[in-house]
C-alpha positions as protocol buffer text, in pm:
chain_id: "A"
residue {
  index: 1
  type: MET
  ca { x: -4269 y: -1056 z: 1244 }
}
residue {
  index: 2
  type: LYS
  ca { x: -4167 y: -1356 z: 1021 }
}
residue {
  index: 3
  type: ARG
  ca { x: -3812 y: -1232 z: 1001 }
}
residue {
  index: 4
  type: PRO
  ca { x: -3500 y: -1454 z: 1031 }
}
residue {
  index: 5
  type: VAL
  ca { x: -3348 y: -1463 z: 1377 }
}
residue {
  index: 6
  type: MET
  ca { x: -3051 y: -1226 z: 1388 }
}
residue {
  index: 7
  type: LYS
  ca { x: -2848 y: -1156 z: 1701 }
}
residue {
  index: 8
  type: LEU
  ca { x: -2733 y: -804 z: 1777 }
}
residue {
  index: 9
  type: ILE
  ca { x: -2355 y: -753 z: 1749 }
}
residue {
  index: 10
  type: GLN
  ca { x: -2166 y: -623 z: 2048 }
}
residue {
  index: 11
  type: GLU
  ca { x: -1889 y: -369 z: 2010 }
}
residue {
  index: 12
  type: VAL
  ca { x: -1548 y: -509 z: 2117 }
}
residue {
  index: 13
  type: ASP
  ca { x: -1244 y: -285 z: 2154 }
}
residue {
  index: 14
  type: THR
  ca { x: -1006 y: -548 z: 2021 }
}
residue {
  index: 15
  type: ARG
  ca { x: -1216 y: -642 z: 1720 }
}
residue {
  index: 16
  type: TRP
  ca { x: -1168 y: -446 z: 1397 }
}
residue {
  index: 17
  type: ASN
  ca { x: -1484 y: -299 z: 1260 }
}
residue {
  index: 18
  type: SER
  ca { x: -1696 y: -408 z: 1555 }
}
residue {
  index: 19
  type: THR
  ca { x: -1848 y: -60 z: 1593 }
}
residue {
  index: 20
  type: PHE
  ca { x: -1935 y: -53 z: 1223 }
}
residue {
  index: 21
  type: LEU
  ca { x: -2089 y: -405 z: 1236 }
}
residue {
  index: 22
  type: MET
  ca { x: -2279 y: -323 z: 1549 }
}
residue {
  index: 23
  type: LEU
  ca { x: -2438 y: -14 z: 1400 }
}
residue {
  index: 24
  type: GLN
  ca { x: -2504 y: -196 z: 1069 }
}
residue {
  index: 25
  type: ARG
  ca { x: -2692 y: -481 z: 1242 }
}
residue {
  index: 26
  type: LEU
  ca { x: -2883 y: -243 z: 1471 }
}
residue {
  index: 27
  type: PHE
  ca { x: -2990 y: -33 z: 1179 }
}
residue {
  index: 28
  type: LYS
  ca { x: -3093 y: -335 z: 974 }
}
residue {
  index: 29
  type: GLU
  ca { x: -3296 y: -486 z: 1259 }
}
residue {
  index: 30
  type: ARG
  ca { x: -3437 y: -150 z: 1390 }
}
residue {
  index: 31
  type: GLN
  ca { x: -3800 y: -261 z: 1352 }
}
residue {
  index: 32
  type: SER
  ca { x: -3738 y: -589 z: 1547 }
}
residue {
  index: 33
  type: VAL
  ca { x: -3535 y: -400 z: 1811 }
}
residue {
  index: 34
  type: GLY
  ca { x: -3805 y: -142 z: 1854 }
}
residue {
  index: 35
  type: ALA
  ca { x: -4079 y: -406 z: 1890 }
}
residue {
  index: 36
  type: ALA
  ca { x: -3870 y: -611 z: 2138 }
}
residue {
  index: 37
  type: VAL
  ca { x: -3794 y: -309 z: 2355 }
}
residue {
  index: 38
  type: ALA
  ca { x: -4163 y: -210 z: 2361 }
}
residue {
  index: 39
  type: MET
  ca { x: -4259 y: -567 z: 2475 }
}
residue {
  index: 40
  type: LEU
  ca { x: -4000 y: -583 z: 2753 }
}
residue {
  index: 41
  type: LYS
  ca { x: -4169 y: -312 z: 2960 }
}
residue {
  index: 42
  type: THR
  ca { x: -3845 y: -172 z: 3093 }
}
residue {
  index: 43
  type: ASP
  ca { x: -3709 y: 177 z: 3145 }
}
residue {
  index: 44
  type: VAL
  ca { x: -3484 y: 141 z: 2836 }
}
residue {
  index: 45
  type: ARG
  ca { x: -3571 y: 419 z: 2597 }
}
residue {
  index: 46
  type: PRO
  ca { x: -3621 y: 300 z: 2244 }
}
residue {
  index: 47
  type: LEU
  ca { x: -3411 y: 460 z: 1979 }
}
residue {
  index: 48
  type: SER
  ca { x: -3571 y: 748 z: 1793 }
}
residue {
  index: 49
  type: SER
  ca { x: -3584 y: 801 z: 1420 }
}
residue {
  index: 50
  type: GLU
  ca { x: -3318 y: 1072 z: 1468 }
}
residue {
  index: 51
  type: ASP
  ca { x: -3091 y: 814 z: 1638 }
}
residue {
  index: 52
  type: TYR
  ca { x: -3129 y: 581 z: 1341 }
}
residue {
  index: 53
  type: GLU
  ca { x: -3062 y: 866 z: 1098 }
}
residue {
  index: 54
  type: THR
  ca { x: -2739 y: 928 z: 1291 }
}
residue {
  index: 55
  type: ALA
  ca { x: -2645 y: 559 z: 1269 }
}
residue {
  index: 56
  type: ALA
  ca { x: -2714 y: 557 z: 896 }
}
residue {
  index: 57
  type: ALA
  ca { x: -2500 y: 863 z: 837 }
}
residue {
  index: 58
  type: CYS
  ca { x: -2211 y: 716 z: 1040 }
}
residue {
  index: 59
  type: LEU
  ca { x: -2232 y: 394 z: 847 }
}
residue {
  index: 60
  type: GLN
  ca { x: -2204 y: 583 z: 521 }
}
residue {
  index: 61
  type: LEU
  ca { x: -1890 y: 753 z: 649 }
}
residue {
  index: 62
  type: LEU
  ca { x: -1733 y: 440 z: 795 }
}
residue {
  index: 63
  type: ALA
  ca { x: -1812 y: 209 z: 501 }
}
residue {
  index: 64
  type: PRO
  ca { x: -1476 y: 260 z: 317 }
}
residue {
  index: 65
  type: PHE
  ca { x: -1285 y: 187 z: 646 }
}
residue {
  index: 66
  type: TYR
  ca { x: -1469 y: -144 z: 672 }
}
residue {
  index: 67
  type: GLN
  ca { x: -1397 y: -223 z: 309 }
}
residue {
  index: 68
  type: ALA
  ca { x: -1024 y: -134 z: 355 }
}
residue {
  index: 69
  type: THR
  ca { x: -975 y: -350 z: 665 }
}
residue {
  index: 70
  type: VAL
  ca { x: -1158 y: -645 z: 513 }
}
residue {
  index: 71
  type: GLU
  ca { x: -951 y: -626 z: 192 }
}
residue {
  index: 72
  type: LEU
  ca { x: -621 y: -606 z: 372 }
}
residue {
  index: 73
  type: SER
  ca { x: -723 y: -893 z: 603 }
}
residue {
  index: 74
  type: GLU
  ca { x: -810 y: -1110 z: 309 }
}
residue {
  index: 75
  type: GLU
  ca { x: -508 y: -1019 z: 95 }
}
residue {
  index: 76
  type: LYS
  ca { x: -292 y: -1323 z: 17 }
}
residue {
  index: 77
  type: ARG
  ca { x: -54 y: -1177 z: -239 }
}
residue {
  index: 78
  type: VAL
  ca { x: 89 y: -832 z: -163 }
}
residue {
  index: 79
  type: SER
  ca { x: -56 y: -604 z: 99 }
}
residue {
  index: 80
  type: GLU
  ca { x: 225 y: -362 z: 185 }
}
residue {
  index: 81
  type: SER
  ca { x: 191 y: -182 z: -146 }
}
residue {
  index: 82
  type: LYS
  ca { x: -173 y: -107 z: -70 }
}
residue {
  index: 83
  type: VAL
  ca { x: -114 y: 85 z: 249 }
}
residue {
  index: 84
  type: ILE
  ca { x: -31 y: 422 z: 90 }
}
residue {
  index: 85
  type: PRO
  ca { x: -295 y: 407 z: -184 }
}
residue {
  index: 86
  type: MET
  ca { x: -565 y: 303 z: 66 }
}
residue {
  index: 87
  type: THR
  ca { x: -464 y: 580 z: 302 }
}
residue {
  index: 88
  type: LYS
  ca { x: -488 y: 825 z: 14 }
}
residue {
  index: 89
  type: MET
  ca { x: -836 y: 706 z: -92 }
}
residue {
  index: 90
  type: LEU
  ca { x: -966 y: 715 z: 265 }
}
residue {
  index: 91
  type: MET
  ca { x: -842 y: 1073 z: 309 }
}
residue {
  index: 92
  type: LEU
  ca { x: -992 y: 1179 z: -24 }
}
residue {
  index: 93
  type: TYR
  ca { x: -1323 y: 1012 z: 66 }
}
residue {
  index: 94
  type: LEU
  ca { x: -1334 y: 1185 z: 407 }
}
residue {
  index: 95
  type: HIS
  ca { x: -1260 y: 1529 z: 265 }
}
residue {
  index: 96
  type: ASP
  ca { x: -1522 y: 1481 z: -9 }
}
residue {
  index: 97
  type: THR
  ca { x: -1793 y: 1323 z: 205 }
}
residue {
  index: 98
  type: LYS
  ca { x: -1778 y: 1483 z: 547 }
}
residue {
  index: 99
  type: GLY
  ca { x: -1949 y: 1808 z: 439 }
}
residue {
  index: 100
  type: LYS
  ca { x: -2203 y: 1644 z: 206 }
}
residue {
  index: 101
  type: ILE
  ca { x: -2388 y: 1410 z: 442 }
}
residue {
  index: 102
  type: GLY
  ca { x: -2536 y: 1708 z: 627 }
}
residue {
  index: 103
  type: HIS
  ca { x: -2550 y: 1559 z: 972 }
}
residue {
  index: 104
  type: ASN
  ca { x: -2384 y: 1732 z: 1267 }
}
residue {
  index: 105
  type: THR
  ca { x: -2266 y: 1410 z: 1441 }
}
residue {
  index: 106
  type: THR
  ca { x: -2123 y: 1267 z: 1114 }
}
residue {
  index: 107
  type: THR
  ca { x: -1951 y: 1597 z: 1033 }
}
residue {
  index: 108
  type: LEU
  ca { x: -1783 y: 1583 z: 1376 }
}
residue {
  index: 109
  type: LEU
  ca { x: -1693 y: 1219 z: 1326 }
}
residue {
  index: 110
  type: GLY
  ca { x: -1543 y: 1299 z: 985 }
}
residue {
  index: 111
  type: GLN
  ca { x: -1333 y: 1584 z: 1128 }
}
residue {
  index: 112
  type: ASN
  ca { x: -1202 y: 1353 z: 1404 }
}
residue {
  index: 113
  type: LEU
  ca { x: -1124 y: 1078 z: 1160 }
}
residue {
  index: 114
  type: VAL
  ca { x: -926 y: 1320 z: 936 }
}
residue {
  index: 115
  type: SER
  ca { x: -740 y: 1449 z: 1237 }
}
residue {
  index: 116
  type: LEU
  ca { x: -656 y: 1098 z: 1361 }
}
residue {
  index: 117
  type: MET
  ca { x: -547 y: 974 z: 1014 }
}
residue {
  index: 118
  type: GLN
  ca { x: -322 y: 1275 z: 969 }
}
residue {
  index: 119
  type: LYS
  ca { x: -166 y: 1206 z: 1306 }
}
residue {
  index: 120
  type: ARG
  ca { x: -122 y: 827 z: 1255 }
}
residue {
  index: 121
  type: PHE
  ca { x: -32 y: 819 z: 885 }
}
residue {
  index: 122
  type: ASP
  ca { x: 161 y: 1148 z: 860 }
}
residue {
  index: 123
  type: THR
  ca { x: 500 y: 968 z: 801 }
}
residue {
  index: 124
  type: THR
  ca { x: 361 y: 683 z: 590 }
}
residue {
  index: 125
  type: GLU
  ca { x: 492 y: 827 z: 267 }
}
residue {
  index: 126
  type: ASN
  ca { x: 838 y: 872 z: 419 }
}
residue {
  index: 127
  type: GLN
  ca { x: 890 y: 505 z: 498 }
}
residue {
  index: 128
  type: THR
  ca { x: 1122 y: 339 z: 248 }
}
residue {
  index: 129
  type: ALA
  ca { x: 957 y: 0 z: 257 }
}
residue {
  index: 130
  type: LEU
  ca { x: 605 y: 132 z: 194 }
}
residue {
  index: 131
  type: THR
  ca { x: 699 y: 386 z: -69 }
}
residue {
  index: 132
  type: LEU
  ca { x: 916 y: 145 z: -274 }
}
residue {
  index: 133
  type: SER
  ca { x: 651 y: -126 z: -244 }
}
residue {
  index: 134
  type: THR
  ca { x: 397 y: 116 z: -383 }
}
residue {
  index: 135
  type: LEU
  ca { x: 621 y: 227 z: -671 }
}
residue {
  index: 136
  type: LEU
  ca { x: 703 y: -131 z: -757 }
}
residue {
  index: 137
  type: ASP
  ca { x: 337 y: -229 z: -763 }
}
residue {
  index: 138
  type: PRO
  ca { x: 245 y: -181 z: -1134 }
}
residue {
  index: 139
  type: ARG
  ca { x: -119 y: -108 z: -1031 }
}
residue {
  index: 140
  type: PHE
  ca { x: -23 y: 204 z: -836 }
}
residue {
  index: 141
  type: LYS
  ca { x: 322 y: 346 z: -909 }
}
residue {
  index: 142
  type: THR
  ca { x: 308 y: 726 z: -847 }
}
residue {
  index: 143
  type: ILE
  ca { x: -65 y: 761 z: -867 }
}
residue {
  index: 144
  type: GLY
  ca { x: -102 y: 582 z: -534 }
}
residue {
  index: 145
  type: PHE
  ca { x: 67 y: 865 z: -347 }
}
residue {
  index: 146
  type: TYR
  ca { x: -131 y: 1138 z: -172 }
}
residue {
  index: 147
  type: ASN
  ca { x: 165 y: 1372 z: -179 }
}
residue {
  index: 148
  type: GLN
  ca { x: 330 y: 1392 z: -522 }
}
residue {
  index: 149
  type: VAL
  ca { x: 638 y: 1558 z: -376 }
}
residue {
  index: 150
  type: GLN
  ca { x: 689 y: 1247 z: -172 }
}
residue {
  index: 151
  type: ALA
  ca { x: 628 y: 1042 z: -483 }
}
residue {
  index: 152
  type: GLN
  ca { x: 919 y: 1219 z: -660 }
}
residue {
  index: 153
  type: THR
  ca { x: 1142 y: 1168 z: -356 }
}
residue {
  index: 154
  type: SER
  ca { x: 1053 y: 798 z: -357 }
}
residue {
  index: 155
  type: ILE
  ca { x: 1142 y: 772 z: -730 }
}
residue {
  index: 156
  type: LYS
  ca { x: 1490 y: 906 z: -646 }
}
residue {
  index: 157
  type: ARG
  ca { x: 1514 y: 651 z: -370 }
}
residue {
  index: 158
  type: LEU
  ca { x: 1409 y: 370 z: -603 }
}
residue {
  index: 159
  type: THR
  ca { x: 1658 y: 492 z: -870 }
}
residue {
  index: 160
  type: ALA
  ca { x: 1936 y: 491 z: -607 }
}
residue {
  index: 161
  type: GLN
  ca { x: 1848 y: 132 z: -510 }
}
residue {
  index: 162
  type: CYS
  ca { x: 1842 y: 26 z: -867 }
}
residue {
  index: 163
  type: SER
  ca { x: 2177 y: 198 z: -936 }
}
residue {
  index: 164
  type: GLN
  ca { x: 2337 y: 28 z: -634 }
}
residue {
  index: 165
  type: LEU
  ca { x: 2211 y: -306 z: -755 }
}
residue {
  index: 166
  type: MET
  ca { x: 2359 y: -243 z: -1102 }
}
residue {
  index: 167
  type: ARG
  ca { x: 2698 y: -167 z: -955 }
}
residue {
  index: 168
  type: CYS
  ca { x: 2694 y: -479 z: -738 }
}
residue {
  index: 169
  type: THR
  ca { x: 2544 y: -724 z: -989 }
}
residue {
  index: 170
  type: PRO
  ca { x: 2753 y: -860 z: -1282 }
}
residue {
  index: 171
  type: PRO
  ca { x: 2557 y: -834 z: -1607 }
}
residue {
  index: 172
  type: ASP
  ca { x: 2556 y: -1209 z: -1669 }
}
residue {
  index: 173
  type: THR
  ca { x: 2366 y: -1277 z: -1343 }
}
residue {
  index: 174
  type: LEU
  ca { x: 2060 y: -1105 z: -1470 }
}
residue {
  index: 175
  type: THR
  ca { x: 1793 y: -1260 z: -1693 }
}
residue {
  index: 176
  type: GLU
  ca { x: 1892 y: -1040 z: -1984 }
}
residue {
  index: 177
  type: GLU
  ca { x: 2172 y: -788 z: -2025 }
}
residue {
  index: 178
  type: GLN
  ca { x: 2032 y: -441 z: -2085 }
}
residue {
  index: 179
  type: PRO
  ca { x: 2189 y: -197 z: -2327 }
}
residue {
  index: 180
  type: SER
  ca { x: 2404 y: 47 z: -2136 }
}
residue {
  index: 181
  type: THR
  ca { x: 2393 y: 424 z: -2176 }
}
residue {
  index: 182
  type: SER
  ca { x: 2752 y: 438 z: -2070 }
}
residue {
  index: 183
  type: ALA
  ca { x: 3051 y: 498 z: -2288 }
}
residue {
  index: 184
  type: GLN
  ca { x: 3304 y: 227 z: -2354 }
}
residue {
  index: 185
  type: PRO
  ca { x: 3610 y: 225 z: -2122 }
}
residue {
  index: 186
  type: ALA
  ca { x: 3923 y: 370 z: -2268 }
}
residue {
  index: 187
  type: PRO
  ca { x: 4186 y: 112 z: -2388 }
}
residue {
  index: 188
  type: GLU
  ca { x: 4467 y: 40 z: -2154 }
}
residue {
  index: 189
  type: ASN
  ca { x: 4782 y: 233 z: -2201 }
}
residue {
  index: 190
  type: PRO
  ca { x: 5073 y: -13 z: -2217 }
}
residue {
  index: 191
  type: SER
  ca { x: 5308 y: 256 z: -2102 }
}
residue {
  index: 192
  type: SER
  ca { x: 5115 y: 328 z: -1785 }
}
residue {
  index: 193
  type: THR
  ca { x: 5306 y: 287 z: -1459 }
}
residue {
  index: 194
  type: TYR
  ca { x: 5216 y: 234 z: -1091 }
}
residue {
  index: 195
  type: LEU
  ca { x: 5228 y: 613 z: -1070 }
}
residue {
  index: 196
  type: TRP
  ca { x: 4872 y: 643 z: -1199 }
}
residue {
  index: 197
  type: ASP
  ca { x: 4718 y: 321 z: -1076 }
}
residue {
  index: 198
  type: LYS
  ca { x: 4524 y: 465 z: -777 }
}
residue {
  index: 199
  type: LEU
  ca { x: 4398 y: 760 z: -982 }
}
residue {
  index: 200
  type: ASP
  ca { x: 4294 y: 535 z: -1270 }
}
residue {
  index: 201
  type: ARG
  ca { x: 4101 y: 302 z: -1036 }
}
residue {
  index: 202
  type: ASP
  ca { x: 3920 y: 596 z: -874 }
}
residue {
  index: 203
  type: ALA
  ca { x: 3831 y: 738 z: -1214 }
}
residue {
  index: 204
  type: SER
  ca { x: 3708 y: 398 z: -1334 }
}
residue {
  index: 205
  type: GLU
  ca { x: 3493 y: 357 z: -1022 }
}
residue {
  index: 206
  type: ALA
  ca { x: 3348 y: 712 z: -1071 }
}
residue {
  index: 207
  type: ARG
  ca { x: 3261 y: 627 z: -1433 }
}
residue {
  index: 208
  type: ARG
  ca { x: 3094 y: 304 z: -1328 }
}
residue {
  index: 209
  type: ALA
  ca { x: 2891 y: 480 z: -1059 }
}
residue {
  index: 210
  type: ARG
  ca { x: 2782 y: 754 z: -1304 }
}
residue {
  index: 211
  type: ASN
  ca { x: 2692 y: 494 z: -1570 }
}
residue {
  index: 212
  type: ALA
  ca { x: 2493 y: 285 z: -1323 }
}
residue {
  index: 213
  type: THR
  ca { x: 2298 y: 600 z: -1216 }
}
residue {
  index: 214
  type: ALA
  ca { x: 2222 y: 682 z: -1576 }
}
residue {
  index: 215
  type: ASP
  ca { x: 2113 y: 328 z: -1661 }
}
residue {
  index: 216
  type: ALA
  ca { x: 1906 y: 305 z: -1347 }
}
residue {
  index: 217
  type: THR
  ca { x: 1731 y: 632 z: -1430 }
}
residue {
  index: 218
  type: VAL
  ca { x: 1643 y: 504 z: -1779 }
}
residue {
  index: 219
  type: GLU
  ca { x: 1508 y: 170 z: -1643 }
}
residue {
  index: 220
  type: VAL
  ca { x: 1298 y: 339 z: -1369 }
}
residue {
  index: 221
  type: GLN
  ca { x: 1154 y: 599 z: -1603 }
}
residue {
  index: 222
  type: ARG
  ca { x: 1064 y: 340 z: -1869 }
}
residue {
  index: 223
  type: TYR
  ca { x: 881 y: 142 z: -1604 }
}
residue {
  index: 224
  type: LEU
  ca { x: 698 y: 443 z: -1465 }
}
residue {
  index: 225
  type: THR
  ca { x: 585 y: 566 z: -1808 }
}
residue {
  index: 226
  type: ASP
  ca { x: 414 y: 233 z: -1878 }
}
residue {
  index: 227
  type: PRO
  ca { x: 39 y: 261 z: -1805 }
}
residue {
  index: 228
  type: PRO
  ca { x: -67 y: 113 z: -1474 }
}
residue {
  index: 229
  type: LEU
  ca { x: -229 y: -225 z: -1449 }
}
residue {
  index: 230
  type: ASP
  ca { x: -592 y: -269 z: -1367 }
}
residue {
  index: 231
  type: ARG
  ca { x: -631 y: -294 z: -998 }
}
residue {
  index: 232
  type: SER
  ca { x: -775 y: -645 z: -1026 }
}
residue {
  index: 233
  type: GLU
  ca { x: -466 y: -780 z: -1195 }
}
residue {
  index: 234
  type: ASP
  ca { x: -188 y: -967 z: -1010 }
}
residue {
  index: 235
  type: PRO
  ca { x: 132 y: -765 z: -980 }
}
residue {
  index: 236
  type: LEU
  ca { x: 332 y: -1085 z: -932 }
}
residue {
  index: 237
  type: VAL
  ca { x: 225 y: -1208 z: -1273 }
}
residue {
  index: 238
  type: TYR
  ca { x: 325 y: -871 z: -1419 }
}
residue {
  index: 239
  type: TRP
  ca { x: 677 y: -898 z: -1288 }
}
residue {
  index: 240
  type: LEU
  ca { x: 723 y: -1254 z: -1411 }
}
residue {
  index: 241
  type: LYS
  ca { x: 622 y: -1134 z: -1758 }
}
residue {
  index: 242
  type: HIS
  ca { x: 852 y: -828 z: -1745 }
}
residue {
  index: 243
  type: GLN
  ca { x: 1155 y: -971 z: -1570 }
}
residue {
  index: 244
  type: ASN
  ca { x: 1353 y: -938 z: -1895 }
}
residue {
  index: 245
  type: VAL
  ca { x: 1231 y: -589 z: -1964 }
}
residue {
  index: 246
  type: TYR
  ca { x: 1317 y: -445 z: -1621 }
}
residue {
  index: 247
  type: PRO
  ca { x: 1568 y: -688 z: -1482 }
}
residue {
  index: 248
  type: HIS
  ca { x: 1698 y: -478 z: -1198 }
}
residue {
  index: 249
  type: LEU
  ca { x: 1357 y: -357 z: -1085 }
}
residue {
  index: 250
  type: PHE
  ca { x: 1247 y: -716 z: -1105 }
}
residue {
  index: 251
  type: GLN
  ca { x: 1519 y: -813 z: -860 }
}
residue {
  index: 252
  type: LEU
  ca { x: 1402 y: -534 z: -623 }
}
residue {
  index: 253
  type: ALA
  ca { x: 1046 y: -634 z: -658 }
}
residue {
  index: 254
  type: LYS
  ca { x: 1131 y: -989 z: -564 }
}
residue {
  index: 255
  type: LEU
  ca { x: 1304 y: -863 z: -246 }
}
residue {
  index: 256
  type: PHE
  ca { x: 1005 y: -665 z: -133 }
}
residue {
  index: 257
  type: TYR
  ca { x: 742 y: -916 z: -227 }
}
residue {
  index: 258
  type: ALA
  ca { x: 938 y: -1202 z: -71 }
}
residue {
  index: 259
  type: ARG
  ca { x: 953 y: -1005 z: 256 }
}
residue {
  index: 260
  type: GLN
  ca { x: 585 y: -955 z: 247 }
}
residue {
  index: 261
  type: HIS
  ca { x: 522 y: -1321 z: 171 }
}
residue {
  index: 262
  type: ARG
  ca { x: 736 y: -1422 z: 471 }
}
residue {
  index: 263
  type: GLN
  ca { x: 530 y: -1185 z: 693 }
}
residue {
  index: 264
  type: PHE
  ca { x: 212 y: -1334 z: 563 }
}
residue {
  index: 265
  type: LEU
  ca { x: 331 y: -1689 z: 633 }
}
residue {
  index: 266
  type: ALA
  ca { x: 441 y: -1597 z: 980 }
}
residue {
  index: 267
  type: SER
  ca { x: 101 y: -1432 z: 1050 }
}
residue {
  index: 268
  type: GLU
  ca { x: -78 y: -1747 z: 932 }
}
residue {
  index: 269
  type: LEU
  ca { x: 146 y: -1966 z: 1146 }
}
residue {
  index: 270
  type: SER
  ca { x: 73 y: -1748 z: 1447 }
}
residue {
  index: 271
  type: GLN
  ca { x: -299 y: -1766 z: 1392 }
}
residue {
  index: 272
  type: ASN
  ca { x: -290 y: -2145 z: 1352 }
}
residue {
  index: 273
  type: VAL
  ca { x: -88 y: -2185 z: 1676 }
}
residue {
  index: 274
  type: GLU
  ca { x: -342 y: -1972 z: 1864 }
}
residue {
  index: 275
  type: LYS
  ca { x: -621 y: -2210 z: 1745 }
}
residue {
  index: 276
  type: LEU
  ca { x: -446 y: -2515 z: 1885 }
}
């Protein structure tokens, strides 16, 4: 048939996307497969046109899952912040597509995929590491969330983390001191005695906590109101450029991105050891 020699791909339970790749190769080589089966003179029934239509419809439904796994596997910068947005886009795609393909098998497959994703990823937007990574990724922020109620909860969580960092970090350790929304402390009263020391310390701590919360709210809201980056841009470059604009969020971003980088290096090391 003057076609390049292409081997069929076998489905393997432990290989990601092996089902998709098997169906893709089978559909692409359907003419060659049909001719080969006819020449073998065996009892193997050749696939019908309806079978290939089913395969094509399944491929259309599974294509975004293949794209998602390949993209995450190839990611060398930050991957954790993509989990929630990818889950959202897959769910939206399934809801939008499963009823439009018009194939019974694919409709059932779509329903099963929705059910499994809801079961497996139901708590994804409740996990602190994933939600804060998504918010701190300037490409996604709140638009990456499927549930906007969870997005608002995550903003409160991020603000609390930022506030805690402000209370624990002296201003001169940051790249640039930010203007505070807090009031200036009252001057010391030279006539004060030990009678009021404990109360004064408690009041001072309460003022610092309140001021840190207010300052953190301002910094987080300023960051969130900035337009998101294009998805092709590098979030690490963004934070390097904005470390003086959002100094406390920059510190938090470093913590989350450094953790992901360590995980990536550990994964690469494990893969290299397995090859030895």
